[in-house]
Amino acid sequence: MTRQADHLATVQRFAQTQLAPAAAGWGQGASPDPALFRAAADLGLFGMELPVDAGGLGFDFAHKAAVCAALAAVDFGFAMSVVNTHNTALRLHRSAPALAARHLPGLLSGQVAACTALTEPGAGTDVAALKTRATQGPDGWVISGQKDWIINARHAGLSIVFAKCGTGDDGAAIGAFLVDLTAPGATRHATEAGFAQESMGTGGFTLDAVALPPEALILPAGTAFRAILSEINGARAYVAAMCCGMLGAAIATVAEHGQHRHSFGRPLMDHQAWRLALAQAQTDLAATQALTDRAVAAITTADPAAQILAAQAKVHAVQTAQHHLPALLHAMGAEGLRPAHGLTRHIAAVQSAALTDGAIAPLLERVARLSWPATPARKD
Ligand SMILES: Cc1cc2nc3c(=O)[nH]c(=O)nc-3n(C[C@H](O)[C@H](O)[C@H](O)COP(=O)(O)OP(=O)(O)OC[C@H]3O[C@@H](n4cnc5c(N)ncnc54)[C@H](O)[C@@H]3O)c2cc1C
């Protein structure tokens, strides 16, 4: 076994033996025990893509996507929480060595959670409309604004906050700052949703004239918008991998049920009409997994096709999971509603997956623009 394959097998065991027994409760409002995040840290999950000499595992993007899928097969929220802290550690390592030296010990050990905050009450898809603003003064920056619908924000100690710098008002004015969410002037809240968001820690925060040192600007205006667009391709690909993980887990659960549950004197699996739904889900999963694997490979090798493949993979994986998960629950009968099987949690999670890192319509628009870039402007 390679180091990466060995690590993936360990993560799969961790997910099945430590996360799965607790995850049913997270769908009903219980919060994950912080010890589970420390156990994730012991497996190196907050530093998968960081080099070994920076305290990471030195693995590639493809491995991160596989780990995300293995965690999401049990709980999408836990997977998203882990990967968002991981991504902050990676960003600091790449862009801000002094801040990395200060904050990596807390992030990599699972003691400090982190988030990446673009979305605001008035700006989601239209990122350039964000209103959070940072103004430069003699001692650094002062930042004010509001963020909402941010993974980990309800308990995160650190956030990469995207804000407009100075007086600029377009996408080119957006910079990214590392903000200590426990600093004076920062207030965190939990975001309310119609289904539990506990393991994802979805929340928001208000920044009221929070003072930042000059080095808090980790991506200056003019570079941050570009950085978002490139990083978001990776996020789309691993969200697609997570949808494949959830769907694969659901198929396995339902297939197992079908071997043991009898109807009209035979196991459900022996009824052709019953197993065709399962076979259709398995077939569609194979197709969406193949597309996801292409997107993940393109990102891992920095292939320019990553942009279109990541958008296509996310749309396809989300829609495949949205289509099949309710049908799989139905195939289990009333038993499918029990929290222990995870189907109700996966059905809720895939609605979040549809929105995080780009909703369906803007992704399809991206596919259209990349496919037919020279479409002339209409005259009417
Ligand atoms: C659980 C969860 C976790 C999240 N985590 C984070 C996070 O960690 N960090 C972060 O910054 N954000 C996060 N988000 C926010 C997410 O990125 C936004 O929800 C997403 O960008 C869509 O923005 P919106 O919800 O404001 O919808 P809107 O932008 O208001 O769009 C509403 C609908 O209109 C459609 N639409 C928008 N513009 C167009 C158009 N031009 N043409 C056609 N249709 C259009 C969209 O597809 C969408 O279906 C999270 C969201 C959720 C639900």
Tab-separated table of C-alpha atoms and ligand atoms in Angstrom:
chain	number	residue	atom	x	y	z
A	1	MET	CA	0.000	0.000	0.000
A	2	THR	CA	1.207	3.535	-0.725
A	3	ARG	CA	1.318	6.084	2.124
A	4	GLN	CA	-1.779	7.800	0.725
A	5	ALA	CA	-3.767	4.565	0.340
A	6	ASP	CA	-2.778	3.522	3.847
A	7	HIS	CA	-3.879	6.912	5.212
A	8	LEU	CA	-7.204	6.751	3.338
A	9	ALA	CA	-7.934	3.316	4.833
A	10	THR	CA	-7.233	4.733	8.320
A	11	VAL	CA	-9.580	7.671	7.675
A	12	GLN	CA	-12.316	5.292	6.477
A	13	ARG	CA	-11.963	3.300	9.725
A	14	PHE	CA	-12.069	6.522	11.769
A	15	ALA	CA	-15.241	7.613	9.946
A	16	GLN	CA	-16.989	4.288	10.433
A	17	THR	CA	-15.947	3.598	14.023
A	18	GLN	CA	-15.764	7.080	15.601
A	19	LEU	CA	-17.945	9.422	13.534
A	20	ALA	CA	-20.782	7.096	12.526
A	21	PRO	CA	-21.991	6.270	16.072
A	22	ALA	CA	-22.307	9.989	16.891
A	23	ALA	CA	-23.434	11.375	13.528
A	24	ALA	CA	-27.116	10.430	13.824
A	25	GLY	CA	-27.399	12.880	16.741
A	26	TRP	CA	-25.876	15.725	14.702
A	27	GLY	CA	-28.867	15.566	12.375
A	28	GLN	CA	-31.067	16.224	15.386
A	29	GLY	CA	-29.246	19.167	16.904
A	30	ALA	CA	-26.380	17.643	18.920
A	31	SER	CA	-22.915	19.111	18.370
A	32	PRO	CA	-19.857	16.970	17.631
A	33	ASP	CA	-17.604	16.288	20.616
A	34	PRO	CA	-14.479	18.493	20.196
A	35	ALA	CA	-12.452	15.331	20.884
A	36	LEU	CA	-13.459	14.124	17.395
A	37	PHE	CA	-11.761	17.145	15.806
A	38	ARG	CA	-8.649	16.422	17.867
A	39	ALA	CA	-8.809	12.803	16.671
A	40	ALA	CA	-9.075	14.136	13.100
A	41	ALA	CA	-5.986	16.248	13.825
A	42	ASP	CA	-4.127	13.145	15.026
A	43	LEU	CA	-4.786	11.700	11.555
A	44	GLY	CA	-3.288	14.833	10.001
A	45	LEU	CA	-6.583	15.889	8.416
A	46	PHE	CA	-5.998	19.619	8.963
A	47	GLY	CA	-2.684	19.500	7.123
A	48	MET	CA	-3.197	16.962	4.342
A	49	GLU	CA	-1.879	19.205	1.558
A	50	LEU	CA	0.742	21.037	3.615
A	51	PRO	CA	4.339	19.909	3.163
A	52	VAL	CA	5.792	17.620	5.812
A	53	ASP	CA	8.314	20.262	6.938
A	54	ALA	CA	5.387	22.623	7.652
A	55	GLY	CA	3.718	20.027	9.869
A	56	GLY	CA	1.474	18.552	7.163
A	57	LEU	CA	1.234	15.189	5.427
A	58	GLY	CA	2.496	16.331	2.011
A	59	PHE	CA	-0.341	14.610	0.131
A	60	ASP	CA	-1.906	15.817	-3.124
A	61	PHE	CA	-5.324	17.299	-3.927
A	62	ALA	CA	-6.638	13.946	-5.168
A	63	HIS	CA	-5.985	12.493	-1.734
A	64	LYS	CA	-7.787	15.371	-0.034
A	65	ALA	CA	-10.817	14.767	-2.279
A	66	ALA	CA	-10.797	11.044	-1.427
A	67	VAL	CA	-10.639	11.828	2.305
A	68	CYS	CA	-13.503	14.331	1.916
A	69	ALA	CA	-15.602	11.623	0.235
A	70	ALA	CA	-14.810	9.099	2.990
A	71	LEU	CA	-15.819	11.551	5.739
A	72	ALA	CA	-18.948	12.729	3.876
A	73	ALA	CA	-20.063	9.119	3.419
A	74	VAL	CA	-20.752	9.366	7.160
A	75	ASP	CA	-21.392	13.101	7.624
A	76	PHE	CA	-21.088	15.865	5.021
A	77	GLY	CA	-21.032	18.562	7.715
A	78	PHE	CA	-18.059	17.078	9.559
A	79	ALA	CA	-16.192	16.709	6.253
A	80	MET	CA	-16.883	20.346	5.317
A	81	SER	CA	-15.849	21.567	8.748
A	82	VAL	CA	-12.517	19.729	8.567
A	83	VAL	CA	-11.700	20.787	5.013
A	84	ASN	CA	-12.471	24.457	5.696
A	85	THR	CA	-10.020	24.590	8.605
A	86	HIS	CA	-7.522	22.689	6.435
A	87	ASN	CA	-7.889	25.215	3.613
A	88	THR	CA	-7.182	28.145	5.943
A	89	ALA	CA	-3.999	26.453	7.161
A	90	LEU	CA	-2.956	25.854	3.546
A	91	ARG	CA	-3.692	29.456	2.522
A	92	LEU	CA	-1.619	30.822	5.426
A	93	HIS	CA	1.231	28.465	4.577
A	94	ARG	CA	1.208	29.615	0.942
A	95	SER	CA	0.562	33.344	1.354
A	96	ALA	CA	1.565	34.470	4.837
A	97	PRO	CA	4.552	32.655	6.380
A	98	ALA	CA	4.682	34.874	9.499
A	99	LEU	CA	0.993	34.293	10.249
A	100	ALA	CA	1.430	30.599	9.456
A	101	ALA	CA	4.197	30.321	12.048
A	102	ARG	CA	1.863	31.825	14.652
A	103	HIS	CA	-1.360	29.998	13.795
A	104	LEU	CA	-0.494	26.609	12.272
A	105	PRO	CA	0.059	24.889	15.647
A	106	GLY	CA	-3.531	25.685	16.727
A	107	LEU	CA	-5.060	24.855	13.341
A	108	LEU	CA	-3.183	21.608	12.712
A	109	SER	CA	-3.866	20.316	16.229
A	110	GLY	CA	-7.630	20.806	15.874
A	111	GLN	CA	-7.667	23.296	18.779
A	112	VAL	CA	-8.664	26.222	16.549
A	113	ALA	CA	-11.270	25.992	13.783
A	114	ALA	CA	-11.214	28.385	10.844
A	115	CYS	CA	-13.446	29.549	8.038
A	116	THR	CA	-13.394	31.379	4.724
A	117	ALA	CA	-15.957	34.163	4.548
A	118	LEU	CA	-17.220	35.666	1.325
A	119	THR	CA	-20.997	35.476	1.679
A	120	GLU	CA	-22.909	38.320	3.338
A	121	PRO	CA	-26.577	38.987	4.042
A	122	GLY	CA	-26.716	41.017	0.785
A	123	ALA	CA	-24.137	39.205	-1.382
A	124	GLY	CA	-23.985	35.521	-2.310
A	125	THR	CA	-23.554	34.531	-5.952
A	126	ASP	CA	-22.663	38.131	-6.786
A	127	VAL	CA	-19.431	38.198	-4.772
A	128	ALA	CA	-18.430	41.614	-6.122
A	129	ALA	CA	-21.466	43.102	-4.311
A	130	LEU	CA	-19.996	42.387	-0.868
A	131	LYS	CA	-20.006	45.359	1.515
A	132	THR	CA	-17.475	44.437	4.203
A	133	ARG	CA	-14.809	47.132	4.037
A	134	ALA	CA	-11.260	47.509	5.305
A	135	THR	CA	-9.725	50.949	5.647
A	136	GLN	CA	-6.011	51.508	5.986
A	137	GLY	CA	-4.718	53.607	8.878
A	138	PRO	CA	-1.302	54.367	10.381
A	139	ASP	CA	-1.221	51.120	12.436
A	140	GLY	CA	-2.762	48.708	9.947
A	141	TRP	CA	-6.376	48.141	8.910
A	142	VAL	CA	-9.814	48.617	10.435
A	143	ILE	CA	-12.489	46.239	9.122
A	144	SER	CA	-16.286	46.386	9.447
A	145	GLY	CA	-19.075	44.292	7.952
A	146	GLN	CA	-21.243	41.219	8.295
A	147	LYS	CA	-20.865	37.647	7.061
A	148	ASP	CA	-23.462	34.873	7.096
A	149	TRP	CA	-23.829	31.251	5.947
A	150	ILE	CA	-20.182	30.491	6.690
A	151	ILE	CA	-19.028	26.961	7.556
A	152	ASN	CA	-17.409	26.810	11.034
A	153	ALA	CA	-18.205	30.487	11.748
A	154	ARG	CA	-20.212	29.788	14.890
A	155	HIS	CA	-17.106	28.479	16.696
A	156	ALA	CA	-14.137	29.457	14.490
A	157	GLY	CA	-11.231	31.291	16.096
A	158	LEU	CA	-9.899	32.552	12.763
A	159	SER	CA	-11.420	33.593	9.465
A	160	ILE	CA	-10.112	34.564	6.079
A	161	VAL	CA	-12.416	37.497	5.385
A	162	PHE	CA	-12.925	38.914	1.908
A	163	ALA	CA	-13.485	42.673	2.026
A	164	LYS	CA	-13.240	45.722	-0.185
A	165	CYS	CA	-10.108	47.741	0.493
A	166	GLY	CA	-10.086	51.531	0.780
A	167	THR	CA	-12.761	53.238	-1.306
A	168	GLY	CA	-12.870	50.808	-4.264
A	169	ASP	CA	-16.231	49.261	-5.071
A	170	ASP	CA	-15.692	46.546	-7.676
A	171	GLY	CA	-14.228	43.036	-7.668
A	172	ALA	CA	-10.722	44.436	-8.139
A	173	ALA	CA	-10.995	46.184	-4.752
A	174	ILE	CA	-11.502	42.893	-2.898
A	175	GLY	CA	-8.666	41.760	-0.654
A	176	ALA	CA	-8.472	38.933	1.890
A	177	PHE	CA	-7.586	39.420	5.560
A	178	LEU	CA	-6.894	37.014	8.386
A	179	VAL	CA	-9.223	38.041	11.216
A	180	ASP	CA	-9.152	36.821	14.810
A	181	LEU	CA	-12.839	36.223	15.548
A	182	THR	CA	-12.215	36.515	19.293
A	183	ALA	CA	-10.833	40.080	18.932
A	184	PRO	CA	-12.706	43.108	20.336
A	185	GLY	CA	-15.433	44.161	17.880
A	186	ALA	CA	-15.981	40.645	16.443
A	187	THR	CA	-19.230	38.845	17.339
A	188	ARG	CA	-20.092	35.343	16.090
A	189	HIS	CA	-23.538	33.791	15.733
A	190	ALA	CA	-25.078	30.497	14.631
A	191	THR	CA	-27.046	30.647	11.378
A	192	GLU	CA	-30.521	29.189	11.744
A	193	ALA	CA	-31.645	26.692	9.122
A	194	GLY	CA	-34.609	24.348	8.698
A	195	PHE	CA	-32.359	21.368	9.341
A	196	ALA	CA	-29.439	20.878	11.711
A	197	GLN	CA	-26.139	22.533	10.799
A	198	GLU	CA	-24.298	21.459	13.942
A	199	SER	CA	-21.465	19.412	12.471
A	200	MET	CA	-20.846	22.065	9.796
A	201	GLY	CA	-20.891	24.834	12.408
A	202	THR	CA	-22.698	27.124	9.949
A	203	GLY	CA	-22.773	30.654	11.276
A	204	GLY	CA	-21.790	34.214	10.683
A	205	PHE	CA	-20.206	37.190	12.354
A	206	THR	CA	-20.288	40.933	12.634
A	207	LEU	CA	-17.067	42.924	12.527
A	208	ASP	CA	-17.457	46.336	14.110
A	209	ALA	CA	-14.275	48.351	13.509
A	210	VAL	CA	-11.967	45.423	14.254
A	211	ALA	CA	-8.328	46.560	14.250
A	212	LEU	CA	-5.957	44.429	12.172
A	213	PRO	CA	-2.155	44.592	11.926
A	214	PRO	CA	-0.705	45.389	8.454
A	215	GLU	CA	0.320	41.743	7.919
A	216	ALA	CA	-3.330	40.615	8.254
A	217	LEU	CA	-3.769	41.459	4.555
A	218	ILE	CA	-2.885	38.075	3.073
A	219	LEU	CA	-4.223	38.626	-0.464
A	220	PRO	CA	-4.030	42.258	-1.623
A	221	ALA	CA	-6.742	43.896	-3.711
A	222	GLY	CA	-6.352	42.848	-7.317
A	223	THR	CA	-5.205	39.315	-6.428
A	224	ALA	CA	-7.905	38.054	-4.054
A	225	PHE	CA	-10.739	37.850	-6.591
A	226	ARG	CA	-8.543	35.764	-8.900
A	227	ALA	CA	-7.457	33.554	-5.997
A	228	ILE	CA	-11.102	32.882	-5.056
A	229	LEU	CA	-11.932	31.819	-8.592
A	230	SER	CA	-9.009	29.432	-8.777
A	231	GLU	CA	-9.486	27.917	-5.281
A	232	ILE	CA	-13.185	27.498	-5.776
A	233	ASN	CA	-12.538	24.987	-8.580
A	234	GLY	CA	-10.927	22.713	-6.010
A	235	ALA	CA	-13.848	23.207	-3.632
A	236	ARG	CA	-16.337	22.325	-6.383
A	237	ALA	CA	-14.444	19.131	-7.158
A	238	TYR	CA	-14.279	17.970	-3.542
A	239	VAL	CA	-17.952	18.825	-2.973
A	240	ALA	CA	-18.707	16.614	-6.005
A	241	ALA	CA	-16.576	13.873	-4.416
A	242	MET	CA	-18.537	14.286	-1.168
A	243	CYS	CA	-21.849	13.883	-3.028
A	244	CYS	CA	-20.471	10.662	-4.536
A	245	GLY	CA	-19.475	9.564	-1.014
A	246	MET	CA	-22.976	10.204	0.359
A	247	LEU	CA	-24.691	8.470	-2.551
A	248	GLY	CA	-22.349	5.467	-2.407
A	249	ALA	CA	-22.989	5.095	1.329
A	250	ALA	CA	-26.759	5.317	0.808
A	251	ILE	CA	-26.690	2.660	-1.925
A	252	ALA	CA	-24.690	0.328	0.348
A	253	THR	CA	-27.112	0.881	3.249
A	254	VAL	CA	-30.177	0.208	1.118
A	255	ALA	CA	-28.625	-2.834	-0.598
A	256	GLU	CA	-27.819	-4.317	2.805
A	257	HIS	CA	-31.388	-3.677	3.963
A	258	GLY	CA	-32.736	-5.329	0.819
A	259	GLN	CA	-30.885	-8.569	1.609
A	260	HIS	CA	-32.612	-8.962	4.973
A	261	ARG	CA	-36.024	-7.318	4.745
A	262	HIS	CA	-38.615	-9.778	3.430
A	263	SER	CA	-41.749	-8.945	1.490
A	264	PHE	CA	-44.120	-11.527	0.005
A	265	GLY	CA	-41.858	-14.325	1.248
A	266	ARG	CA	-38.631	-13.113	-0.364
A	267	PRO	CA	-35.891	-10.581	0.395
A	268	LEU	CA	-36.637	-7.199	-1.188
A	269	MET	CA	-33.468	-7.644	-3.247
A	270	ASP	CA	-35.073	-10.632	-5.001
A	271	HIS	CA	-37.890	-8.461	-6.351
A	272	GLN	CA	-36.800	-7.177	-9.731
A	273	ALA	CA	-38.910	-4.015	-9.549
A	274	TRP	CA	-37.233	-3.136	-6.218
A	275	ARG	CA	-33.640	-3.667	-7.253
A	276	LEU	CA	-33.920	-1.759	-10.539
A	277	ALA	CA	-34.054	1.524	-8.585
A	278	LEU	CA	-30.866	0.516	-6.811
A	279	ALA	CA	-29.202	-0.457	-10.092
A	280	GLN	CA	-30.189	2.897	-11.628
A	281	ALA	CA	-28.632	4.750	-8.680
A	282	GLN	CA	-25.476	2.629	-8.962
A	283	THR	CA	-25.248	3.320	-12.713
A	284	ASP	CA	-25.708	7.078	-12.313
A	285	LEU	CA	-23.169	7.110	-9.474
A	286	ALA	CA	-20.617	5.392	-11.736
A	287	ALA	CA	-21.096	8.149	-14.344
A	288	THR	CA	-20.895	11.045	-11.886
A	289	GLN	CA	-17.898	9.445	-10.130
A	290	ALA	CA	-16.074	9.214	-13.479
A	291	LEU	CA	-16.709	12.921	-14.169
A	292	THR	CA	-15.665	13.817	-10.617
A	293	ASP	CA	-12.453	11.789	-10.973
A	294	ARG	CA	-11.637	13.733	-14.164
A	295	ALA	CA	-12.195	17.051	-12.376
A	296	VAL	CA	-10.083	15.965	-9.398
A	297	ALA	CA	-7.284	14.763	-11.708
A	298	ALA	CA	-7.359	18.058	-13.639
A	299	ILE	CA	-7.000	20.049	-10.416
A	300	THR	CA	-4.253	17.778	-9.108
A	301	THR	CA	-2.232	18.279	-12.313
A	302	ALA	CA	-3.119	22.007	-12.730
A	303	ASP	CA	-4.781	21.251	-16.081
A	304	PRO	CA	-6.648	24.358	-17.393
A	305	ALA	CA	-9.655	22.102	-18.112
A	306	ALA	CA	-10.154	21.996	-14.316
A	307	GLN	CA	-12.432	25.024	-14.418
A	308	ILE	CA	-15.096	23.525	-16.667
A	309	LEU	CA	-14.698	19.988	-15.302
A	310	ALA	CA	-15.096	21.134	-11.680
A	311	ALA	CA	-18.269	23.078	-12.521
A	312	GLN	CA	-19.701	20.148	-14.493
A	313	ALA	CA	-18.777	17.622	-11.806
A	314	LYS	CA	-20.375	19.663	-9.042
A	315	VAL	CA	-23.615	20.202	-10.969
A	316	HIS	CA	-23.823	16.551	-12.007
A	317	ALA	CA	-22.923	15.053	-8.632
A	318	VAL	CA	-25.317	17.327	-6.722
A	319	GLN	CA	-28.190	16.649	-9.106
A	320	THR	CA	-27.536	12.891	-9.146
A	321	ALA	CA	-27.541	12.783	-5.340
A	322	GLN	CA	-30.608	15.053	-5.146
A	323	HIS	CA	-32.446	12.712	-7.505
A	324	HIS	CA	-31.488	9.361	-5.985
A	325	LEU	CA	-31.246	9.926	-2.214
A	326	PRO	CA	-35.014	10.395	-1.665
A	327	ALA	CA	-35.744	7.373	-3.911
A	328	LEU	CA	-33.271	5.286	-1.909
A	329	LEU	CA	-34.930	6.339	1.343
A	330	HIS	CA	-38.276	5.308	-0.146
A	331	ALA	CA	-36.810	1.923	-1.092
A	332	MET	CA	-36.153	1.250	2.604
A	333	GLY	CA	-39.758	1.963	3.518
A	334	ALA	CA	-40.391	3.608	6.888
A	335	GLU	CA	-37.090	2.216	8.159
A	336	GLY	CA	-35.304	4.683	5.849
A	337	LEU	CA	-36.486	7.568	8.018
A	338	ARG	CA	-34.521	6.374	11.059
A	339	PRO	CA	-31.596	8.738	11.806
A	340	ALA	CA	-29.161	5.849	12.280
A	341	HIS	CA	-29.202	5.102	8.524
A	342	GLY	CA	-28.031	8.612	7.636
A	343	LEU	CA	-30.377	8.986	4.648
A	344	THR	CA	-32.340	11.910	6.086
A	345	ARG	CA	-29.047	13.669	6.965
A	346	HIS	CA	-27.629	13.080	3.473
A	347	ILE	CA	-30.823	14.404	1.851
A	348	ALA	CA	-30.549	17.616	3.880
A	349	ALA	CA	-26.794	17.852	3.303
A	350	VAL	CA	-27.073	17.675	-0.455
A	351	GLN	CA	-29.242	20.824	-0.391
A	352	SER	CA	-26.310	22.586	1.292
A	353	ALA	CA	-23.896	21.023	-1.199
A	354	ALA	CA	-25.976	22.535	-4.007
A	355	LEU	CA	-25.273	26.042	-2.676
A	356	THR	CA	-21.760	25.936	-1.238
A	357	ASP	CA	-18.994	27.053	-3.591
A	358	GLY	CA	-21.416	28.055	-6.332
A	359	ALA	CA	-25.124	27.397	-6.901
A	360	ILE	CA	-26.310	25.432	-9.943
A	361	ALA	CA	-27.295	28.337	-12.251
A	362	PRO	CA	-23.971	30.229	-12.011
A	363	LEU	CA	-22.081	26.967	-12.518
A	364	LEU	CA	-24.048	26.164	-15.664
A	365	GLU	CA	-23.459	29.739	-16.824
A	366	ARG	CA	-19.726	29.143	-16.334
A	367	VAL	CA	-19.948	25.943	-18.397
A	368	ALA	CA	-21.726	27.921	-21.136
A	369	ARG	CA	-19.157	30.748	-21.124
A	370	LEU	CA	-16.233	28.330	-21.222
A	371	SER	CA	-17.851	26.237	-23.952
A	372	TRP	CA	-18.883	29.110	-26.237
A	373	PRO	CA	-16.651	32.023	-25.238
A	374	ALA	CA	-17.106	34.013	-28.437
A	375	THR	CA	-20.913	34.190	-28.437
A	376	PRO	CA	-21.623	37.661	-29.905
A	377	ALA	CA	-23.840	40.050	-27.934
A	378	ARG	CA	-27.510	39.818	-28.940
A	379	LYS	CA	-28.842	42.822	-30.868
A	380	ASP	CA	-32.387	42.786	-29.372
B	1	LIG	C1	-24.715	25.263	4.358
B	1	LIG	C2	-24.024	26.383	3.640
B	1	LIG	C3	-22.674	26.627	3.890
B	1	LIG	C4	-22.030	27.709	3.264
B	1	LIG	N1	-20.709	27.968	3.554
B	1	LIG	C5	-20.112	29.086	3.052
B	1	LIG	C6	-18.773	29.440	3.450
B	1	LIG	O1	-18.104	28.720	4.202
B	1	LIG	N2	-18.252	30.607	2.983
B	1	LIG	C7	-18.955	31.444	2.154
B	1	LIG	O2	-18.429	32.491	1.797
B	1	LIG	N3	-20.223	31.124	1.753
B	1	LIG	C8	-20.813	29.973	2.178
B	1	LIG	N4	-22.100	29.644	1.811
B	1	LIG	C9	-22.844	30.551	0.950
B	1	LIG	C10	-22.964	30.056	-0.485
B	1	LIG	O3	-21.736	30.242	-1.144
B	1	LIG	C11	-24.124	30.853	-1.110
B	1	LIG	O4	-25.322	30.314	-0.569
B	1	LIG	C12	-24.111	30.763	-2.619
B	1	LIG	O5	-23.025	31.484	-3.147
B	1	LIG	C13	-25.409	31.330	-3.210
B	1	LIG	O6	-25.630	32.618	-2.711
B	1	LIG	P1	-27.052	32.970	-2.041
B	1	LIG	O7	-27.441	31.864	-1.137
B	1	LIG	O8	-26.944	34.331	-1.474
B	1	LIG	O9	-28.060	32.945	-3.235
B	1	LIG	P2	-28.316	34.129	-4.286
B	1	LIG	O10	-27.036	34.644	-4.799
B	1	LIG	O11	-29.282	35.084	-3.684
B	1	LIG	O12	-29.043	33.314	-5.426
B	1	LIG	C14	-30.356	32.759	-5.230
B	1	LIG	C15	-30.648	31.812	-6.382
B	1	LIG	O13	-30.606	32.542	-7.602
B	1	LIG	C16	-29.695	31.940	-8.495
B	1	LIG	N5	-28.976	33.003	-9.219
B	1	LIG	C17	-28.182	33.960	-8.701
B	1	LIG	N6	-27.700	34.741	-9.682
B	1	LIG	C18	-28.195	34.258	-10.847
B	1	LIG	C19	-28.051	34.619	-12.220
B	1	LIG	N7	-27.264	35.636	-12.601
B	1	LIG	N8	-28.704	33.884	-13.148
B	1	LIG	C20	-29.500	32.847	-12.790
B	1	LIG	N9	-29.673	32.452	-11.505
B	1	LIG	C21	-29.021	33.144	-10.549
B	1	LIG	C22	-28.741	31.106	-7.657
B	1	LIG	O14	-28.286	29.989	-8.401
B	1	LIG	C23	-29.624	30.682	-6.500
B	1	LIG	O15	-30.295	29.484	-6.834
B	1	LIG	C24	-22.753	28.541	2.372
B	1	LIG	C25	-24.101	28.258	2.094
B	1	LIG	C26	-24.731	27.194	2.714
B	1	LIG	C27	-26.181	26.926	2.406
